[in-house]
mmCIF file of C-alpha atoms and ligand atoms in Angstrom:
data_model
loop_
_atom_site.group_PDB
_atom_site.id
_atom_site.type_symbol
_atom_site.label_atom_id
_atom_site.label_comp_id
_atom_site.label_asym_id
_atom_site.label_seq_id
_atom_site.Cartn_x
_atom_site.Cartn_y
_atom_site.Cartn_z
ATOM 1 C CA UNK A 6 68.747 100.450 111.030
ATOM 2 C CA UNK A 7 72.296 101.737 109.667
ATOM 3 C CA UNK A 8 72.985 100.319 106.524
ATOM 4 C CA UNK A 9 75.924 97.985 107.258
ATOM 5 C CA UNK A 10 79.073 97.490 104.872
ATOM 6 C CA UNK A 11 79.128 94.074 106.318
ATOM 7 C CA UNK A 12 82.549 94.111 107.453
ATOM 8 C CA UNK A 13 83.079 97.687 107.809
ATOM 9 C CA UNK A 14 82.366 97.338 111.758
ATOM 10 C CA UNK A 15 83.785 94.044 112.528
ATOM 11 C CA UNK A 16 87.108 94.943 110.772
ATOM 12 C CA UNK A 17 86.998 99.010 113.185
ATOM 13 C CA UNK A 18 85.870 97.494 115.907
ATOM 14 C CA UNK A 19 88.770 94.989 115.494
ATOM 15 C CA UNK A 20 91.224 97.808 115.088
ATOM 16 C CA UNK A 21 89.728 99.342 118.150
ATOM 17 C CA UNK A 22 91.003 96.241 120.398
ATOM 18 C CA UNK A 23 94.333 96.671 118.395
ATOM 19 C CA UNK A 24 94.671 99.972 119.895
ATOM 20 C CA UNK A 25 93.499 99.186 123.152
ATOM 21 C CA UNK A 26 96.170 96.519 123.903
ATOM 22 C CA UNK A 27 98.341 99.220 123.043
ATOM 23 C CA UNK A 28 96.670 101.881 124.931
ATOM 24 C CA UNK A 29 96.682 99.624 128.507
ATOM 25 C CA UNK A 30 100.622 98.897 128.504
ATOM 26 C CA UNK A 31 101.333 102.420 127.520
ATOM 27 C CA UNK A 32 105.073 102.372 129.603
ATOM 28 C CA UNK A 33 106.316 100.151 126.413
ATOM 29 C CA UNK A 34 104.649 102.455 123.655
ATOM 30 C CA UNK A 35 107.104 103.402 121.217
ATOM 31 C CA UNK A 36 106.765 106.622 120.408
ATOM 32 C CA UNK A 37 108.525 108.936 117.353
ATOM 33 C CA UNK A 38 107.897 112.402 116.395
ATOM 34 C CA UNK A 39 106.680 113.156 112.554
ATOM 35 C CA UNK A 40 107.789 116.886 113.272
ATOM 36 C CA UNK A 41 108.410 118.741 116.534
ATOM 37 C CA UNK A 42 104.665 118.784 117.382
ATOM 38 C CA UNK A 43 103.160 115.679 115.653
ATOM 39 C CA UNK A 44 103.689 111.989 117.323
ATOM 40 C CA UNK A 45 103.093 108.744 115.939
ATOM 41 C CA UNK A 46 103.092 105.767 117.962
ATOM 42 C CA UNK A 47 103.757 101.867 117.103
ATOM 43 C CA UNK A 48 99.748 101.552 118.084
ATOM 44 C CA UNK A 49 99.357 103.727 115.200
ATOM 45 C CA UNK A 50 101.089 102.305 112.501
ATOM 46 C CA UNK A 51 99.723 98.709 114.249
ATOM 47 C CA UNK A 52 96.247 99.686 113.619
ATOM 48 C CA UNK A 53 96.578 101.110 110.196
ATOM 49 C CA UNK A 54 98.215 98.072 108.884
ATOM 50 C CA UNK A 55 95.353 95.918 110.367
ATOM 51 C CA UNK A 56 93.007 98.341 108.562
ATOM 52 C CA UNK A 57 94.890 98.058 105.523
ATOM 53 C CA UNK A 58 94.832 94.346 105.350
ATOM 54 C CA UNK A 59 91.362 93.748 106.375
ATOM 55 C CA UNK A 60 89.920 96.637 104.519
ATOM 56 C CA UNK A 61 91.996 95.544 100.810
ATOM 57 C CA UNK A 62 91.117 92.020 101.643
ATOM 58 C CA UNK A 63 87.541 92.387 101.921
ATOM 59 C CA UNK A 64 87.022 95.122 100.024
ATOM 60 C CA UNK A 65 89.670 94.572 96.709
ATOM 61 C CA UNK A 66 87.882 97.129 94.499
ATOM 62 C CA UNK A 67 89.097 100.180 96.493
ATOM 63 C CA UNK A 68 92.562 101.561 97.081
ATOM 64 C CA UNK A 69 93.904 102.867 100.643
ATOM 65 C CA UNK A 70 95.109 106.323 102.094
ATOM 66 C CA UNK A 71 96.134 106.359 105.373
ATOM 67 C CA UNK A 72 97.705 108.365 107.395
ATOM 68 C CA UNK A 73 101.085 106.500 108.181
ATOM 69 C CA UNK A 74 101.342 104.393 105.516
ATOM 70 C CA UNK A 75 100.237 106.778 102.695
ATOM 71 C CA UNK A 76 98.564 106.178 99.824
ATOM 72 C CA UNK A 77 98.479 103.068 97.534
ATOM 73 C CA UNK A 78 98.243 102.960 93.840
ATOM 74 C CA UNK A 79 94.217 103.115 93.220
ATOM 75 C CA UNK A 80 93.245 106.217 94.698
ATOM 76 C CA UNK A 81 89.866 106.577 91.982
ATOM 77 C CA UNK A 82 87.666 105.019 95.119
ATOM 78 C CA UNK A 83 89.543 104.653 98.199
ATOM 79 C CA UNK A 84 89.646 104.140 102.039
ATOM 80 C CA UNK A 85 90.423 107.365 103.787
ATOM 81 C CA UNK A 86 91.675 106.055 107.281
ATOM 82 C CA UNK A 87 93.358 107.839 110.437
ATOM 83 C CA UNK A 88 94.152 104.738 112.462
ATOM 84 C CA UNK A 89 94.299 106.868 115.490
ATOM 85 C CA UNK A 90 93.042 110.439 115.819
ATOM 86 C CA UNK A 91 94.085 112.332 118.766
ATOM 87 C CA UNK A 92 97.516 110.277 119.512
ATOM 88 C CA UNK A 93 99.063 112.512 121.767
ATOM 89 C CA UNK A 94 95.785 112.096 124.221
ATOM 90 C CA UNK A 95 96.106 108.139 123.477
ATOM 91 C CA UNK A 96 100.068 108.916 124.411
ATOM 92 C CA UNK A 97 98.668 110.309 127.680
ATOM 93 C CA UNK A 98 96.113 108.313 128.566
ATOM 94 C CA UNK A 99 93.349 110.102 127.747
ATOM 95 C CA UNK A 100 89.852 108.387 126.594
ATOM 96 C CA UNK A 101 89.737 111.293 123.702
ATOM 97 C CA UNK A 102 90.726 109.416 120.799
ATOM 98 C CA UNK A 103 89.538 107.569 117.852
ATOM 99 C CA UNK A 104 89.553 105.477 114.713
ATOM 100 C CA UNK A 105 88.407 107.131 111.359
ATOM 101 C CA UNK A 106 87.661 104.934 108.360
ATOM 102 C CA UNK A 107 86.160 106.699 105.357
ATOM 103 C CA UNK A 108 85.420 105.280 101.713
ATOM 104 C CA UNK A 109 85.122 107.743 98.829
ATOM 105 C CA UNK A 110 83.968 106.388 95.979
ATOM 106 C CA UNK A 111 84.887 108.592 92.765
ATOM 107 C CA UNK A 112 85.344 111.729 95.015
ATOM 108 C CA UNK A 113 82.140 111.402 97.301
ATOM 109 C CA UNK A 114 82.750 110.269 100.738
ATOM 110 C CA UNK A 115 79.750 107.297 100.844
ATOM 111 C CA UNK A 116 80.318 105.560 104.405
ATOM 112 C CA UNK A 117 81.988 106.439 107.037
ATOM 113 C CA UNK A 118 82.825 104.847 110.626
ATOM 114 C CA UNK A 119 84.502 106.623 113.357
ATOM 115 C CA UNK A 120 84.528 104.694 116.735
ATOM 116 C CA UNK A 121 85.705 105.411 120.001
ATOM 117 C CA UNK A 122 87.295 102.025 121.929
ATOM 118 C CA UNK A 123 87.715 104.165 125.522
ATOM 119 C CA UNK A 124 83.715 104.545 125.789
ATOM 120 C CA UNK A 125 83.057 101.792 123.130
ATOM 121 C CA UNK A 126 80.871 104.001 121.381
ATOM 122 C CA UNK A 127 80.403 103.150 117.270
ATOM 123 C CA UNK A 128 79.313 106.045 114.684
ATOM 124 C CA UNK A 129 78.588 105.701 111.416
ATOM 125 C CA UNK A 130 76.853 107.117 108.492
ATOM 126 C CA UNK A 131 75.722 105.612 104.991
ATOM 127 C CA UNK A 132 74.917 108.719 102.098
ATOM 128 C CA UNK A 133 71.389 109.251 102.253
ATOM 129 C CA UNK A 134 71.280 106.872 104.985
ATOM 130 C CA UNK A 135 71.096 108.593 108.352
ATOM 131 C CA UNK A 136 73.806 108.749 111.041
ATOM 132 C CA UNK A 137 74.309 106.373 114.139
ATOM 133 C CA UNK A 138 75.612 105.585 117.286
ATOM 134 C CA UNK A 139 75.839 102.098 118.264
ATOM 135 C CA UNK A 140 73.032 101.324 116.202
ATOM 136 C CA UNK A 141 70.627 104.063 117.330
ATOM 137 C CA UNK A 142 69.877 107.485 114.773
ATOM 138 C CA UNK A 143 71.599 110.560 115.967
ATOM 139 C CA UNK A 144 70.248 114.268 114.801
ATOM 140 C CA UNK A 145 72.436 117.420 115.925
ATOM 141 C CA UNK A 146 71.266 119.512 118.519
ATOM 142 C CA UNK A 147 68.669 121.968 118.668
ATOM 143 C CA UNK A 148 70.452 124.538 120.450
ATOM 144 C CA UNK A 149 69.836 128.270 118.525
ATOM 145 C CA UNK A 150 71.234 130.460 120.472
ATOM 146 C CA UNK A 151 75.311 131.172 120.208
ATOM 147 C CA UNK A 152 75.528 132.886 123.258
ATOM 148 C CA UNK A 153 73.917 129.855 125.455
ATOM 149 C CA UNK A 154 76.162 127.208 123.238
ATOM 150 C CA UNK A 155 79.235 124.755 123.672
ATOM 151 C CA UNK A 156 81.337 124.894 121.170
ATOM 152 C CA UNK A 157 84.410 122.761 120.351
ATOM 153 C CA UNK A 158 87.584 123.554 118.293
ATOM 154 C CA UNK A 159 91.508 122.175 117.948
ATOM 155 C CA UNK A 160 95.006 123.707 116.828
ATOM 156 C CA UNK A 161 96.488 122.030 114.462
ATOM 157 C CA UNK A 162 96.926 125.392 112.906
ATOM 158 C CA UNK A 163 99.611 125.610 115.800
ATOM 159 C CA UNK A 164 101.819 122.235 115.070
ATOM 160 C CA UNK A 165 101.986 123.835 111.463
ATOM 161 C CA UNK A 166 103.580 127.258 113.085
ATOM 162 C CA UNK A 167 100.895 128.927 110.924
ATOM 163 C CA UNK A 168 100.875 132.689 112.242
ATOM 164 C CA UNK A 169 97.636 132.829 110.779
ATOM 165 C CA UNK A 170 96.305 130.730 113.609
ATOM 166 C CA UNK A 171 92.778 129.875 115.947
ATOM 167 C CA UNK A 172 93.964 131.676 119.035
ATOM 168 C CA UNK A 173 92.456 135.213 118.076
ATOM 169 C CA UNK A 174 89.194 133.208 116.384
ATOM 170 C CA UNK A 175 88.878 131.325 119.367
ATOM 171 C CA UNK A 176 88.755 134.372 121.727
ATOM 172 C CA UNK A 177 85.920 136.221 119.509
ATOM 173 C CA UNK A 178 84.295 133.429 119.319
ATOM 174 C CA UNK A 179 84.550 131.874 122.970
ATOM 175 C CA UNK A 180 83.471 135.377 124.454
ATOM 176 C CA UNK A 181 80.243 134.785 122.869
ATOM 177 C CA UNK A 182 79.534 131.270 124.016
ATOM 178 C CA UNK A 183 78.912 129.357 127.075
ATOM 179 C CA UNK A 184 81.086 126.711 126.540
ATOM 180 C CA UNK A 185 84.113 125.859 124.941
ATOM 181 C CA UNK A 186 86.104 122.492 124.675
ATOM 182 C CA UNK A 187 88.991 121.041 123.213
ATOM 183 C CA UNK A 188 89.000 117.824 122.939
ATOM 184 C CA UNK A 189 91.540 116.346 120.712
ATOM 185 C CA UNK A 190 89.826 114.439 118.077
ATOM 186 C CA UNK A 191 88.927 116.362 115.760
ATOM 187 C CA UNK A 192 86.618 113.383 113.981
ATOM 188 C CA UNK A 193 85.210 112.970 117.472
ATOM 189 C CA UNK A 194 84.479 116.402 117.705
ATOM 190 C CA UNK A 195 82.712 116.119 114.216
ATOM 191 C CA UNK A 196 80.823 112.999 115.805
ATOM 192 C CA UNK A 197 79.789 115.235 119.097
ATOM 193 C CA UNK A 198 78.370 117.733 117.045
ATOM 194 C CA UNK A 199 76.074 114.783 114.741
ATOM 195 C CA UNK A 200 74.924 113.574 118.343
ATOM 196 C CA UNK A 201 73.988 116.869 119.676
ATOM 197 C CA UNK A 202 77.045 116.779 122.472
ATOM 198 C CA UNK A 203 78.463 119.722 120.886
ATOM 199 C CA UNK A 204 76.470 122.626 119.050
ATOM 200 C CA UNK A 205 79.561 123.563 116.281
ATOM 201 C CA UNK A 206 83.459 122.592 115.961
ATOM 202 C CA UNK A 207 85.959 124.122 113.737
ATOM 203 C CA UNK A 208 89.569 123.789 113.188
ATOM 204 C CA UNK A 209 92.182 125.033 110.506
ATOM 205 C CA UNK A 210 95.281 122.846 108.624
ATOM 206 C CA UNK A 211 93.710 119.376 109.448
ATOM 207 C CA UNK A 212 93.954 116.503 106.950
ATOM 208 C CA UNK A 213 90.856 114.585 105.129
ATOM 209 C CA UNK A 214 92.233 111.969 106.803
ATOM 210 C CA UNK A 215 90.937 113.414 109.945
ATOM 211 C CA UNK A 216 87.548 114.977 109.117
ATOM 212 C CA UNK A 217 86.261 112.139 106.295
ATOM 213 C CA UNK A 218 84.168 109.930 108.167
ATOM 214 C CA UNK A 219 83.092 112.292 110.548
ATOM 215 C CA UNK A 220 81.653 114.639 108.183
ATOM 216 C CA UNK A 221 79.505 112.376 106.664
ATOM 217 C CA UNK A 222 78.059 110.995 109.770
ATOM 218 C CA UNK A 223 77.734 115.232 110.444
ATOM 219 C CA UNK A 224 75.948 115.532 107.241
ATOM 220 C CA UNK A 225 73.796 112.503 107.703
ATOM 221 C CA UNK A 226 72.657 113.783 111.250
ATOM 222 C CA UNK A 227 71.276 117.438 109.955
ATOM 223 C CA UNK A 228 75.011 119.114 110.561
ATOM 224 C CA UNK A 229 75.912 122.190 108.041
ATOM 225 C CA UNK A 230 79.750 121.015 106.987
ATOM 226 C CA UNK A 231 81.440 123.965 105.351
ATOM 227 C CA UNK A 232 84.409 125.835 105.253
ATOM 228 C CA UNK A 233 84.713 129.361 106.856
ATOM 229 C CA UNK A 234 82.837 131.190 104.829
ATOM 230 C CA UNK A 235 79.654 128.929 104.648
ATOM 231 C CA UNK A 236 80.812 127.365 101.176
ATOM 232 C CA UNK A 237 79.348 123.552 101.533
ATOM 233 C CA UNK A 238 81.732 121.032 101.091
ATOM 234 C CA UNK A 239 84.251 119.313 103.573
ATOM 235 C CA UNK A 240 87.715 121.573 103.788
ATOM 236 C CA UNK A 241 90.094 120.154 105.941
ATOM 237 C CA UNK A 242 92.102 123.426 106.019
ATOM 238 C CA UNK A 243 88.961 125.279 106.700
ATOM 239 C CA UNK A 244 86.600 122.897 108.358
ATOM 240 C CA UNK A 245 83.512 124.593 110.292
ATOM 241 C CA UNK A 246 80.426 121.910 111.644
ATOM 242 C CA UNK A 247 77.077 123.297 113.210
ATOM 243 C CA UNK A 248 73.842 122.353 114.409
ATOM 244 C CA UNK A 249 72.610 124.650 111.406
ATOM 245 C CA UNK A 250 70.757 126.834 113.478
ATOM 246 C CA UNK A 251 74.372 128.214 114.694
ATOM 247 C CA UNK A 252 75.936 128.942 111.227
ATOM 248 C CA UNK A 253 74.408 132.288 110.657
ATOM 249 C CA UNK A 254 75.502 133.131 113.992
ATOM 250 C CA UNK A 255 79.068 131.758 113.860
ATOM 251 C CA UNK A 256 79.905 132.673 110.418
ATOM 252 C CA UNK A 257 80.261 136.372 111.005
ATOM 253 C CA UNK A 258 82.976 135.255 113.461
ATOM 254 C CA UNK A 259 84.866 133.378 111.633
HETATM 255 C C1 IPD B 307 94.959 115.264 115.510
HETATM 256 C C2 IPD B 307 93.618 115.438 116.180
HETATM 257 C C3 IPD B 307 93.544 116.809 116.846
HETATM 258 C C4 IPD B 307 93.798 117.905 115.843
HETATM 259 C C5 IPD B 307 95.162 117.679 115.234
HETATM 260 C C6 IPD B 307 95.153 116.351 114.498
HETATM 261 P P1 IPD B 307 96.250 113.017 115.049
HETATM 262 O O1 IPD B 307 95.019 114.045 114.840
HETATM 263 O O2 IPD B 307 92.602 115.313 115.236
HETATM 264 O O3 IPD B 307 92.272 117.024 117.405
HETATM 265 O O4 IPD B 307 93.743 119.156 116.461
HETATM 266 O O5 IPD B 307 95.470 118.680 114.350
HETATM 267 O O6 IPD B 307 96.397 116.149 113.849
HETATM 268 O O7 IPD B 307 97.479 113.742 114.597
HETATM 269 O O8 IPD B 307 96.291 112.661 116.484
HETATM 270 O O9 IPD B 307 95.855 111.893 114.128
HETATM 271 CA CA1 CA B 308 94.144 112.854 112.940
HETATM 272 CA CA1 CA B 309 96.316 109.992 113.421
#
């Protein structure tokens, strides 16, 4: 069985109805723009200030990063949270989005929970502990061959006007696949590679906000988690997840 942080997935899954009120009256969402390309919604900053309070409440010993509401003064062992990953699908409608709670404990990311309210499916991951959904132990897939994979990636290289961007990485890589998704989560994408949905994901310029929680539920589930050139490690700006039997293949690629 997962090891539980006792609270950990009353207080997400709790969030996860927070967002969902939200996310079925979506004609009165208020919505803003952080930059040209980057949204935040009132669901958002809802969720992360339900987070924040439960989380600091329950758990008083750590400090708090998230995404809207920054970062408070402990940051030696901390929750990493993105209240809502994939907003603009939430803004849309879309089931493709998330909640990502990390805690990192003197730098080492030691739980993680990143559930999905749409499909009401839970993942989570203790260190050393396994990964799970909804209770059950998830292992990555055991697909080895690139060319008969799926593979997923995201863009976020492309809100930050980076020239030095996924589009040409994408087509040498997608040519040598057999499928290809975006789905726009990039901590559920993380999760769908732990449960064997998706055989690798990799995106540029995301946050550790974003990828926290997922990659430890990656690395719990037999997922390589490295950047670009196959250095271990979690690298938001360089973030690469596979199956393991995939990262010879991919890294040439890259
Ligand atoms: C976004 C999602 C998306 C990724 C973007 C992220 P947000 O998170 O993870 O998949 O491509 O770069 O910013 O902004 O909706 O929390
Ligand atoms: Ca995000
Ligand atoms: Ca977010």
């Amino acid at each position: 069985m997962p090891i539980a942080l006792p609270v950990l997935e009353q207080v997400v899954r709790e969030a996860g109805s927070i967002a969902l009120t939200h996310f079925k009256n979506l004609k009165q969402l208020e919505i803003t723009k952080k930059s040209p390309r980057d949204l935040v919604t009132e669901a958002d900053v809802a969720v992360e200030a339900f987070l924040k309070d439960a989380l600091t409440k329950a758990y008083p010993q750590y400090g708090f990063w998230g995404e809207e509401s920054g970062q408070s003064d402990d940051q030696s062992s901390r929750w990493i949270v993105d209240p809502i990953d994939g907003t603009h699908s939430f803004t849309k409608g879309q089931y493709f989005w998330s909640i990502s709670v990390a805690l990192e404990i003197e730098g080492e990311i030691i739980a993680g929970a990143v559930y999905v309210p749409t499909v009401d499916d839970y993942y989570s991951a203790a260190k050393g502990q396994g990964a799970w959904l909804n209770g059950q132990p998830i292992t990555v897939s055991a697909e080895t061959r690139l060319a008969d994979s799926m593979i997923a990636t995201g863009f976020a290289c492309l809100r930050s006007y980076l020239t030095d961007n996924n589009l040409e990485r994408f087509c040498r890589i997608a040519q040598k696949t057999t499928g290809q998704r975006r789905f726009g989560s990039a901590a559920m994408d993380i999760c769908m590679v732990a449960d064997g949905q998706v055989d690798a994901f990799w995106e540029q310029e995301l946050n550790l906000y974003d990828v926290a929680a997922g990659a430890l539920i990656a690395q719990e589930a037999g997922a390589t988690v490295t950047d670009f050139k196959g250095n271990p490690g979690i690298f938001p700006k360089q973030i690469l997840v596979t199956n393991g039997k995939l990262l010879g293949q991919i890294l040439p690629l890259m």
